[in-house]
Amino acid sequence: MTAPRYTGIATFMRTPLASSPGNVDIGLVGVPYDGGVTNRAGARHGPRELRNASSMTRTIHHVTRINPYALCRVADLGDVPLPHVYDHTAVYEDICSFYQALAQAGVRPLSAGGDHSITFPILAGLHAGSPRGTRPPGIIHIDAHTDTWGPFMGSKFHHGGPFHQATEAGVMDPRRTIQIGIRGAQNTPAGWDYSRAHGMRVMFIEEFDELGVQAVIAEIRRVVGEGPVYLSFDIDALDPAYAPGTGTPEVGGISTLQAQTLLRGLRGLDFIGGDLVEVAPPFDPSGNTALVGATLMYEILCLLAERCAAAP
Ligand SMILES: [Mn+2]
């Protein structure tokens, strides 16, 4: 409140920029990588636009009255360095080691993509950096697509497969995973089938619409139960009327208010981190997709901050 919101270097939520994870409880991280897209690139520009749009957010939540910045230490940890951006395998190792260091420092990360392929190395890094014997997290995955497809055109690293990869690697618990908002035609049902065969709860948009948000919240809580949970929000879960700036839009999606209500219903879960991915600003000259994304990041930040404040 000491400077106008439009001034200064743009960081996520106008938080201080930190060069190391020490003395940070929640680290806001950009992952400007979209080498995993199967069609339209552009999410590499997500973090910059999300930082800019996030200067619109304020501190105290209007429903919960939570001020996440008063509950814990929140900082912008910058972008994951990408010195090997044209080498998929090396990029995944770079992302993985960055998050391993965050987990070792006890930081709960809230990341901004980038395409959805980044979620696999994030989960792998968090698991590698957690104490031996830590349970892999269940996943609350909000998306138009299950992202559980196998190799695509010669590569297993792509944005349609992070939860396939994470299941195979044992860095998430598919039986404590729920995928919400699924829709859109596919050329093969392999991803839908993989999710169900591995015990994930797949909720297509028609069921979401029929149940209503409060019943969906109850179902999420039933599926993830007790134990660590990670929240992954693909902006294409929303209807493109609200968020056109994304690589693989699917009409007939979730509204912004439904998404906000849903997230507010998840208070008290044992969140270890979260991400907001697939904001591709070149497809949205209005800039609204970045504003929507930044606002949803604020909602997720409030969940992480409450969890952080409750931690021993
Ligand atoms: Mn996705």
Short mmCIF file of C-alpha atoms and ligand atoms in Angstrom, two decimals:
data_model
loop_
_atom_site.label_atom_id
_atom_site.label_comp_id
_atom_site.label_asym_id
_atom_site.label_seq_id
_atom_site.Cartn_x
_atom_site.Cartn_y
_atom_site.Cartn_z
CA MET A 1 0.00 0.00 0.00
CA THR A 2 3.04 2.28 -0.15
CA ALA A 3 3.14 2.55 -3.93
CA PRO A 4 0.53 2.66 -6.69
CA ARG A 5 -0.22 -0.84 -8.01
CA TYR A 6 0.84 0.03 -11.55
CA THR A 7 4.38 0.99 -10.56
CA GLY A 8 7.57 -0.98 -10.03
CA ILE A 9 8.84 -4.28 -11.47
CA ALA A 10 5.95 -6.70 -12.02
CA THR A 11 6.12 -9.69 -9.66
CA PHE A 12 3.34 -12.16 -8.89
CA MET A 13 0.79 -10.39 -6.65
CA ARG A 14 3.33 -7.57 -6.12
CA THR A 15 5.21 -9.81 -3.68
CA PRO A 16 8.94 -9.33 -3.04
CA LEU A 17 11.29 -11.05 -5.48
CA ALA A 18 13.42 -13.63 -3.67
CA SER A 19 16.55 -15.16 -5.16
CA SER A 20 16.54 -18.21 -2.89
CA PRO A 21 13.84 -20.26 -1.11
CA GLY A 22 15.15 -19.56 2.39
CA ASN A 23 12.68 -17.67 4.61
CA VAL A 24 9.86 -18.32 2.13
CA ASP A 25 6.72 -20.33 2.98
CA ILE A 26 4.93 -20.04 -0.35
CA GLY A 27 6.98 -19.52 -3.49
CA LEU A 28 5.31 -18.11 -6.59
CA VAL A 29 7.17 -19.48 -9.61
CA GLY A 30 6.95 -18.94 -13.35
CA VAL A 31 7.60 -21.84 -15.71
CA PRO A 32 7.64 -20.20 -19.16
CA TYR A 33 7.85 -23.40 -21.16
CA ASP A 34 5.50 -24.55 -23.92
CA GLY A 35 7.65 -27.08 -25.74
CA GLY A 36 5.11 -29.73 -24.75
CA VAL A 37 2.12 -28.43 -26.71
CA THR A 38 0.58 -30.69 -29.31
CA ASN A 39 -0.95 -27.86 -31.33
CA ARG A 40 -0.96 -24.13 -30.55
CA ALA A 41 2.04 -22.72 -28.66
CA GLY A 42 1.96 -19.50 -26.61
CA ALA A 43 1.85 -20.51 -22.94
CA ARG A 44 5.53 -19.62 -22.63
CA HIS A 45 4.26 -16.05 -22.40
CA GLY A 46 1.92 -16.92 -19.53
CA PRO A 47 4.09 -16.04 -16.52
CA ARG A 48 4.86 -12.49 -17.70
CA GLU A 49 1.24 -11.68 -18.44
CA LEU A 50 0.06 -13.33 -15.21
CA ARG A 51 2.55 -11.25 -13.23
CA ASN A 52 1.28 -8.11 -14.90
CA ALA A 53 -2.41 -8.99 -14.45
CA SER A 54 -1.81 -10.05 -10.84
CA SER A 55 -1.12 -6.45 -9.89
CA MET A 56 -4.92 -6.14 -10.01
CA THR A 57 -5.33 -8.50 -7.05
CA ARG A 58 -5.53 -7.15 -3.51
CA THR A 59 -4.93 -8.71 -0.11
CA ILE A 60 -8.08 -9.57 1.90
CA HIS A 61 -10.41 -12.21 0.45
CA HIS A 62 -13.95 -10.85 0.24
CA VAL A 63 -15.62 -14.13 1.31
CA THR A 64 -13.22 -15.68 3.82
CA ARG A 65 -11.54 -12.46 5.03
CA ILE A 66 -8.23 -14.30 4.77
CA ASN A 67 -5.16 -12.20 4.09
CA PRO A 68 -2.63 -14.75 2.80
CA TYR A 69 0.24 -12.31 3.17
CA ALA A 70 -0.48 -11.94 6.89
CA LEU A 71 -0.60 -15.73 7.38
CA CYS A 72 2.79 -16.63 5.90
CA ARG A 73 5.78 -15.43 3.94
CA VAL A 74 4.94 -15.23 0.25
CA ALA A 75 7.56 -14.35 -2.37
CA ASP A 76 8.08 -14.43 -6.12
CA LEU A 77 10.93 -16.87 -6.74
CA GLY A 78 11.26 -15.82 -10.37
CA ASP A 79 11.15 -18.20 -13.33
CA VAL A 80 12.61 -21.69 -13.43
CA PRO A 81 15.86 -21.24 -15.41
CA LEU A 82 15.55 -22.93 -18.80
CA PRO A 83 19.07 -23.18 -20.24
CA HIS A 84 18.15 -26.27 -22.31
CA VAL A 85 14.79 -25.10 -23.62
CA TYR A 86 15.07 -26.95 -26.95
CA ASP A 87 15.89 -30.29 -25.33
CA HIS A 88 12.70 -31.76 -23.78
CA THR A 89 14.43 -34.30 -21.58
CA ALA A 90 16.88 -31.77 -20.20
CA VAL A 91 14.09 -29.23 -19.57
CA TYR A 92 12.22 -31.76 -17.47
CA GLU A 93 15.35 -32.44 -15.45
CA ASP A 94 15.90 -28.70 -14.94
CA ILE A 95 12.31 -28.20 -13.73
CA CYS A 96 12.49 -31.29 -11.53
CA SER A 97 15.67 -30.20 -9.76
CA PHE A 98 14.31 -26.68 -9.17
CA TYR A 99 11.25 -28.09 -7.35
CA GLN A 100 13.31 -30.67 -5.50
CA ALA A 101 15.24 -27.77 -3.95
CA LEU A 102 11.98 -26.02 -3.03
CA ALA A 103 10.66 -29.13 -1.31
CA GLN A 104 13.93 -29.54 0.57
CA ALA A 105 13.59 -25.92 1.76
CA GLY A 106 10.01 -26.56 2.93
CA VAL A 107 8.47 -24.20 0.38
CA ARG A 108 4.95 -24.77 -0.93
CA PRO A 109 5.09 -23.71 -4.59
CA LEU A 110 2.34 -22.05 -6.56
CA SER A 111 3.43 -22.15 -10.18
CA ALA A 112 2.31 -20.37 -13.33
CA GLY A 113 2.75 -22.17 -16.64
CA GLY A 114 3.70 -22.81 -19.21
CA ASP A 115 1.91 -25.71 -20.76
CA HIS A 116 0.58 -28.58 -18.67
CA SER A 117 3.59 -30.81 -19.34
CA ILE A 118 5.39 -28.91 -16.54
CA THR A 119 3.22 -30.54 -13.86
CA PHE A 120 4.99 -33.91 -14.19
CA PRO A 121 8.50 -32.58 -13.41
CA ILE A 122 7.02 -30.38 -10.66
CA LEU A 123 5.45 -33.43 -8.98
CA ALA A 124 8.61 -35.47 -9.53
CA GLY A 125 10.76 -32.74 -7.99
CA LEU A 126 8.47 -32.24 -5.00
CA HIS A 127 8.47 -35.98 -4.34
CA ALA A 128 12.26 -36.25 -4.72
CA GLY A 129 12.76 -33.37 -2.28
CA SER A 130 10.36 -34.66 0.38
CA PRO A 131 11.54 -36.77 3.29
CA ARG A 132 11.92 -40.47 2.46
CA GLY A 133 8.64 -42.31 2.91
CA THR A 134 6.41 -39.30 2.21
CA ARG A 135 3.13 -40.35 0.58
CA PRO A 136 2.72 -39.09 -2.96
CA PRO A 137 -0.08 -36.52 -3.16
CA GLY A 138 -3.57 -37.00 -4.47
CA ILE A 139 -4.38 -34.55 -7.26
CA ILE A 140 -7.31 -32.18 -7.67
CA HIS A 141 -7.06 -31.71 -11.41
CA ILE A 142 -9.38 -29.18 -13.03
CA ASP A 143 -9.14 -29.35 -16.83
CA ALA A 144 -11.02 -30.02 -20.06
CA HIS A 145 -8.70 -32.98 -20.68
CA THR A 146 -7.52 -35.85 -18.49
CA ASP A 147 -3.90 -35.37 -19.64
CA THR A 148 -3.24 -39.08 -19.14
CA TRP A 149 -2.32 -39.96 -22.71
CA GLY A 150 0.81 -41.95 -23.52
CA PRO A 151 3.57 -40.97 -25.96
CA PHE A 152 2.53 -38.56 -28.72
CA MET A 153 4.38 -38.45 -32.04
CA GLY A 154 7.51 -39.96 -30.60
CA SER A 155 7.70 -38.17 -27.24
CA LYS A 156 6.29 -38.95 -23.82
CA PHE A 157 6.90 -35.32 -22.77
CA HIS A 158 3.83 -33.38 -23.88
CA HIS A 159 0.96 -31.49 -22.29
CA GLY A 160 -1.51 -34.30 -22.85
CA GLY A 161 0.37 -36.71 -20.61
CA PRO A 162 1.69 -35.29 -17.30
CA PHE A 163 -0.63 -37.39 -15.10
CA HIS A 164 0.16 -40.55 -17.07
CA GLN A 165 3.84 -39.89 -16.49
CA ALA A 166 3.36 -38.97 -12.83
CA THR A 167 1.35 -42.14 -12.21
CA GLU A 168 3.97 -44.32 -13.89
CA ALA A 169 6.71 -42.61 -11.85
CA GLY A 170 4.84 -43.09 -8.58
CA VAL A 171 4.92 -39.38 -7.72
CA MET A 172 1.14 -38.99 -7.42
CA ASP A 173 -1.61 -41.20 -6.01
CA PRO A 174 -4.12 -41.93 -8.79
CA ARG A 175 -6.62 -43.41 -6.31
CA ARG A 176 -6.79 -40.06 -4.50
CA THR A 177 -7.10 -38.12 -7.75
CA ILE A 178 -10.15 -36.43 -9.25
CA GLN A 179 -10.28 -34.88 -12.72
CA ILE A 180 -13.01 -32.28 -13.17
CA GLY A 181 -14.48 -30.55 -16.21
CA ILE A 182 -13.46 -33.15 -18.80
CA ARG A 183 -14.95 -32.71 -22.28
CA GLY A 184 -14.26 -32.44 -25.97
CA ALA A 185 -13.87 -35.04 -28.71
CA GLN A 186 -10.62 -37.00 -28.92
CA ASN A 187 -8.97 -39.04 -31.66
CA THR A 188 -8.44 -41.92 -29.21
CA PRO A 189 -10.06 -42.69 -25.85
CA ALA A 190 -6.73 -43.91 -24.43
CA GLY A 191 -6.38 -41.08 -21.90
CA TRP A 192 -9.93 -41.37 -20.52
CA ASP A 193 -9.43 -45.12 -20.24
CA TYR A 194 -6.01 -44.81 -18.59
CA SER A 195 -7.43 -42.54 -15.87
CA ARG A 196 -10.24 -44.93 -15.00
CA ALA A 197 -8.04 -48.03 -15.22
CA HIS A 198 -5.70 -46.48 -12.65
CA GLY A 199 -8.42 -45.52 -10.21
CA MET A 200 -8.78 -41.80 -10.90
CA ARG A 201 -12.23 -40.27 -10.45
CA VAL A 202 -13.07 -38.72 -13.82
CA MET A 203 -15.87 -36.16 -13.78
CA PHE A 204 -17.00 -35.06 -17.20
CA ILE A 205 -18.55 -31.60 -17.51
CA GLU A 206 -22.07 -33.05 -17.90
CA GLU A 207 -21.84 -34.62 -14.43
CA PHE A 208 -20.35 -31.41 -13.02
CA ASP A 209 -23.31 -29.48 -14.42
CA GLU A 210 -25.85 -31.98 -13.13
CA LEU A 211 -24.39 -32.20 -9.61
CA GLY A 212 -23.79 -28.49 -8.99
CA VAL A 213 -20.70 -27.00 -7.38
CA GLN A 214 -21.46 -27.87 -3.73
CA ALA A 215 -21.92 -31.57 -4.51
CA VAL A 216 -18.74 -31.50 -6.61
CA ILE A 217 -16.87 -30.09 -3.60
CA ALA A 218 -18.19 -32.93 -1.44
CA GLU A 219 -17.04 -35.45 -4.05
CA ILE A 220 -13.56 -33.91 -4.21
CA ARG A 221 -13.25 -34.16 -0.43
CA ARG A 222 -14.42 -37.77 -0.50
CA VAL A 223 -11.87 -38.72 -3.17
CA VAL A 224 -8.79 -36.98 -1.77
CA GLY A 225 -9.62 -37.66 1.88
CA GLU A 226 -6.82 -37.14 4.38
CA GLY A 227 -3.24 -36.72 3.31
CA PRO A 228 -1.22 -34.53 0.97
CA VAL A 229 -2.91 -33.06 -2.06
CA TYR A 230 -1.74 -31.01 -5.04
CA LEU A 231 -4.04 -28.75 -7.06
CA SER A 232 -3.50 -28.42 -10.81
CA PHE A 233 -5.73 -25.95 -12.63
CA ASP A 234 -5.66 -25.86 -16.42
CA ILE A 235 -7.26 -22.62 -17.58
CA ASP A 236 -8.93 -24.55 -20.44
CA ALA A 237 -11.29 -26.07 -17.84
CA LEU A 238 -13.07 -22.74 -18.09
CA ASP A 239 -15.38 -21.97 -20.94
CA PRO A 240 -13.47 -20.08 -23.66
CA ALA A 241 -16.03 -17.29 -23.21
CA TYR A 242 -14.14 -16.54 -19.98
CA ALA A 243 -10.67 -17.67 -20.98
CA PRO A 244 -10.07 -17.74 -24.75
CA GLY A 245 -6.31 -17.33 -24.36
CA THR A 246 -5.29 -20.96 -24.27
CA GLY A 247 -3.91 -23.50 -26.72
CA THR A 248 -6.69 -26.10 -26.69
CA PRO A 249 -9.99 -24.35 -25.87
CA GLU A 250 -13.10 -26.51 -25.48
CA VAL A 251 -16.54 -24.90 -25.48
CA GLY A 252 -19.13 -25.79 -22.84
CA GLY A 253 -16.90 -25.31 -19.81
CA ILE A 254 -16.85 -24.06 -16.24
CA SER A 255 -17.62 -20.41 -15.46
CA THR A 256 -15.27 -18.17 -13.51
CA LEU A 257 -17.74 -17.92 -10.61
CA GLN A 258 -18.16 -21.72 -10.49
CA ALA A 259 -14.37 -22.07 -10.40
CA GLN A 260 -14.04 -19.54 -7.58
CA THR A 261 -16.82 -21.18 -5.57
CA LEU A 262 -15.24 -24.60 -6.13
CA LEU A 263 -11.83 -23.46 -4.91
CA ARG A 264 -13.33 -21.77 -1.83
CA GLY A 265 -14.88 -25.12 -0.93
CA LEU A 266 -11.47 -26.77 -0.60
CA ARG A 267 -10.29 -24.99 2.57
CA GLY A 268 -8.52 -27.12 5.12
CA LEU A 269 -7.12 -29.78 2.77
CA ASP A 270 -3.44 -30.68 3.13
CA PHE A 271 -2.15 -28.76 0.12
CA ILE A 272 1.52 -29.18 -0.73
CA GLY A 273 1.36 -26.88 -3.76
CA GLY A 274 -0.51 -25.97 -6.89
CA ASP A 275 -0.27 -24.64 -10.40
CA LEU A 276 -2.23 -22.63 -12.94
CA VAL A 277 -1.27 -23.58 -16.45
CA GLU A 278 -1.98 -23.07 -20.16
CA VAL A 279 -2.60 -19.31 -20.18
CA ALA A 280 -1.48 -18.43 -23.73
CA PRO A 281 -1.72 -14.65 -24.04
CA PRO A 282 -1.17 -14.47 -27.83
CA PHE A 283 -4.66 -15.98 -28.30
CA ASP A 284 -6.32 -13.31 -26.16
CA PRO A 285 -5.61 -9.73 -27.20
CA SER A 286 -8.09 -8.55 -24.51
CA GLY A 287 -5.83 -9.78 -21.71
CA ASN A 288 -8.80 -11.18 -19.81
CA THR A 289 -7.44 -14.73 -19.68
CA ALA A 290 -4.40 -13.53 -17.74
CA LEU A 291 -6.64 -11.59 -15.33
CA VAL A 292 -8.79 -14.69 -14.81
CA GLY A 293 -5.67 -16.80 -14.30
CA ALA A 294 -4.14 -14.39 -11.80
CA THR A 295 -7.42 -14.20 -9.87
CA LEU A 296 -7.60 -18.00 -9.65
CA MET A 297 -3.96 -18.03 -8.51
CA TYR A 298 -4.99 -15.72 -5.68
CA GLU A 299 -7.74 -18.18 -4.68
CA ILE A 300 -5.21 -21.05 -4.68
CA LEU A 301 -2.74 -18.90 -2.74
CA CYS A 302 -5.35 -18.41 -0.02
CA LEU A 303 -5.76 -22.22 0.27
CA LEU A 304 -2.00 -22.73 0.53
CA ALA A 305 -1.61 -19.90 3.04
CA GLU A 306 -4.27 -21.30 5.35
CA ARG A 307 -2.64 -24.73 5.17
CA CYS A 308 0.75 -23.18 5.81
CA ALA A 309 -0.51 -21.29 8.86
CA ALA A 310 -2.01 -24.51 10.26
CA ALA A 311 1.20 -26.53 9.75
CA PRO A 312 3.16 -27.53 12.84
MN MN B 1 -4.26 -29.81 -19.15
#
